[in-house]
Amino acid sequence: MIRKVLIANRGEIAIRISQTLREMGIQAVAAFTEPDKDALHTRMAAETRAIVSYLDAEEIVRTAKDCGADAIHPGYGFLSESPAFSAACEQAGIVFIGPRPDTIRAMGDKLASKRTMEKAGVPVVPSWDNDPRSSDFPVLVKAVGGGGGRGIRLVESAAELMDAMASASREAAAAFGDDRIFVEKYILQPRHIEFQILGDSHGNAIHVFERECSIQRRHQKIIEETPSPAMTPELRAQMGEAAVAAARAVDYRGAGTVEFILDPSGRFYFLEMNTRLQVEHPITEMTTGLDLVREQMLIAAGGKLSYNQSDLRQIGHSIECRIYAEEAEEHFRPSTGAIEIFEPPIGPGIRLDSGVAAGSKVTYHFDPMLAKLIVWAPSRSAAIARMERALDDFVLLGVRNNIEFLRRIVSTEDFASGNIDTGFLDRHPDVFIAPFEIPPAALLAASHGLSNTQGHRDVWSSGPWRNSSDASRADVPFRLLDSHHAEISGMRHRFYVLHRRDSDTVWLDGHTYHLYPANKGGAAHAAATPASGEIRALMPGKLLRVEVAPGQAVAEKQAVAVMESMKMETTLHAPNAGRVTGIRRQPGETVEMGEILMVIETNKP
Ligand code: ADP
């Protein structure tokens, strides 16, 4: 019997797990670190424990013992795929909600896992420990211990291989503490198709259908759906069988995912196995009625699977969009700040798994995923229409985010026809629009919208400031006056007309208004255009490397520095050709957004 569980994770997944635990009558304890002391997952928990780090296995096991928990749920990320952590739990007599240490170890190493799968008769992508022949290109360089798309480099020719291997190895060492890399055949126009699996400790294993996760940026999923539009009943049977064979090969216990890539000819290859709950698990839940966290708990308590393969059915279609605090239009630059207004969509067939609410601070300490918007509808086309509607209704202001970007993706013809693969974004520059400037036409449209509005819609009538009629309250920065759509240069935009007490931007109707394009916070605008010659931090984070020396001549667009923010590396480029005259900050230093890192003096003509 499991009575009390320490959740060793944060954000939306910590909240998601606690919901099921409470429904099962199991006590949940939320662990939180200093930057998360006011985070939503901490505020929502009945019982909390402060910890120093989500990554410290020993501290987490000790915390679980201290609070009388008999199990630990690791969520995803952090310690969920650490064999040492699973073993430490076992040793301490605490149930680890996940697979046995040996399974995690075998699957955590991408090379070793491929060998295991080959032996089990599951097709794998060809790979090399040494240099591939020239005819083998293009190839991918991958981290042996990789995850989350980090440490992956596409290499087109032998000449680029060395550089790519060095940079992948560096990123892998920083991200996973393991610098080993390998080279794998790059499959052209692949779809990413994965199968949810469940295994118990009595030798039973089943799959819970597929998820298509081909819409990716930087090898990381952003939109997922099930069923896959590429699937036929025959292919599903074959791939499902391979997934179950993979699970059996490692005597899998718990919920896991077997990832494949599918080439345009219908051939599929094992990519890796994730020995944990996946970010995109809700779409499986929406179409099957299963609660995967509940299944995890039942399995961890020693129970037998309560379903046979033939008991499972999928009904309708589900799509998930990952809401990130990042600007897709600016090379997916992560964004930080305080969420001022958060009004998620509601209505039939909509689920929101969120780690934030109005007032939440988005910092550079963690991954920029804020929430997951999931829809269900009877058919794929109805699910797309519902997702479009839901994204339109989603009001998130204060932190720049990708809502409008997701909206543009799901509205493309290729997405509608299911014509997707992992290169989708490369082929659709149309979904990236230039950074937004407020054109005069927008002001006109806004003033028009205003004059048509009878009475103003106050955010606090429905939002977090409900019942507060006192507009002078110091903690209410905005008043939402109106929102509407407008077409500008052929693109559809949504505008919010906000009244902000402390700024004077636009003079309309005798009042002071501040106009924000949809789902873009305001603060970042000011720092968006650096003076030529200055290299500024594009976001708060850490300066990793400075690639130039004082006095050095640089070419326009030459890489001059590398920053890290929210676990991602971003390269900064010289805006003009010139000479480096001043280096203001050193590698390893923490920098604020907009801070000048170095100056490049323009060449005199
Ligand atoms: P991670 O563990 O970092 O998520 P994966 O091995 O799962 O890395 O790969 C991430 C993504 O990279 C895949 O979903 C796919 O889009 C792409 N990818 C990985 N391997 C290949 C390959 N051999 N050929 C083409 N694309 C690949």
XYZ file of N, CA and C and ligand atoms in Angstrom, residues 110 125 140 142 146-150 152 184-187 190 192 213 216 219 221 259 261 271-272 274 422, ligand 1:
105
model
N 21.876 5.646 -25.070
C 21.247 5.475 -26.381
C 21.907 4.396 -27.224
N 18.023 2.484 -36.043
C 18.714 3.325 -37.035
C 20.202 2.948 -37.040
N 23.419 12.430 -37.913
C 23.173 13.207 -36.701
C 24.238 12.841 -35.685
N 24.806 12.633 -31.809
C 23.907 12.581 -30.648
C 24.669 12.286 -29.375
N 21.752 11.560 -23.914
C 20.956 12.746 -24.239
C 19.482 12.651 -23.950
N 18.839 13.802 -24.054
C 17.398 13.914 -23.880
C 16.991 15.338 -24.187
N 15.695 15.517 -24.491
C 15.175 16.865 -24.721
C 15.782 17.556 -25.933
N 16.307 16.762 -26.860
C 16.846 17.347 -28.089
C 18.205 18.013 -27.908
N 18.735 17.992 -26.695
C 20.009 18.664 -26.469
C 21.179 17.801 -26.917
N 22.171 17.399 -29.963
C 21.971 16.820 -31.294
C 22.441 17.810 -32.364
N 24.761 8.887 -35.971
C 23.653 8.056 -36.428
C 23.203 8.510 -37.810
N 22.777 7.572 -38.619
C 22.234 7.900 -39.947
C 21.055 8.846 -39.784
N 21.030 9.889 -40.604
C 19.907 10.820 -40.552
C 18.836 10.337 -41.508
N 17.673 10.052 -40.980
C 16.573 9.580 -41.816
C 15.868 10.809 -42.386
N 11.518 12.310 -41.692
C 10.930 11.316 -40.795
C 9.749 11.879 -40.008
N 8.052 11.447 -36.250
C 8.332 10.904 -34.921
C 7.040 10.275 -34.424
N 4.511 12.964 -32.865
C 5.144 14.172 -32.294
C 6.097 14.762 -33.319
N 8.272 19.705 -34.388
C 9.345 19.915 -33.416
C 10.127 21.172 -33.755
N 14.676 19.826 -32.432
C 14.519 18.415 -32.091
C 13.690 18.205 -30.834
N 9.710 18.373 -29.190
C 8.313 18.391 -29.607
C 7.607 19.662 -29.155
N 10.061 5.216 -28.594
C 10.046 6.184 -29.688
C 10.590 5.561 -30.971
N 11.223 6.406 -35.373
C 11.000 7.302 -36.485
C 10.513 6.467 -37.661
N 14.146 4.499 -31.876
C 14.981 5.669 -31.616
C 15.501 5.604 -30.189
N 14.591 5.520 -29.251
C 14.981 5.381 -27.855
C 13.753 5.033 -27.025
N 11.887 6.015 -23.423
C 11.850 6.924 -22.274
C 11.187 6.203 -21.120
N 9.299 15.887 -39.279
C 10.065 16.686 -38.313
C 10.690 17.924 -38.962
P 16.221 13.223 -27.323
O 16.400 12.061 -26.400
O 17.212 14.315 -27.067
O 14.804 13.694 -27.403
P 15.950 11.621 -29.731
O 16.929 10.584 -30.062
O 14.660 11.167 -29.146
O 16.647 12.696 -28.765
O 15.661 12.508 -30.996
C 14.941 13.714 -30.938
C 14.386 14.058 -32.294
O 15.441 14.206 -33.251
C 13.478 13.014 -32.897
O 12.160 13.174 -32.487
C 13.626 13.258 -34.386
O 12.853 14.353 -34.777
C 15.051 13.668 -34.509
N 15.886 12.496 -34.830
C 16.541 11.725 -33.957
N 17.246 10.756 -34.589
C 17.028 10.930 -35.900
C 17.506 10.265 -37.083
N 18.341 9.246 -37.006
N 17.096 10.721 -38.270
C 16.254 11.781 -38.358
N 15.793 12.442 -37.292
C 16.154 12.039 -36.073
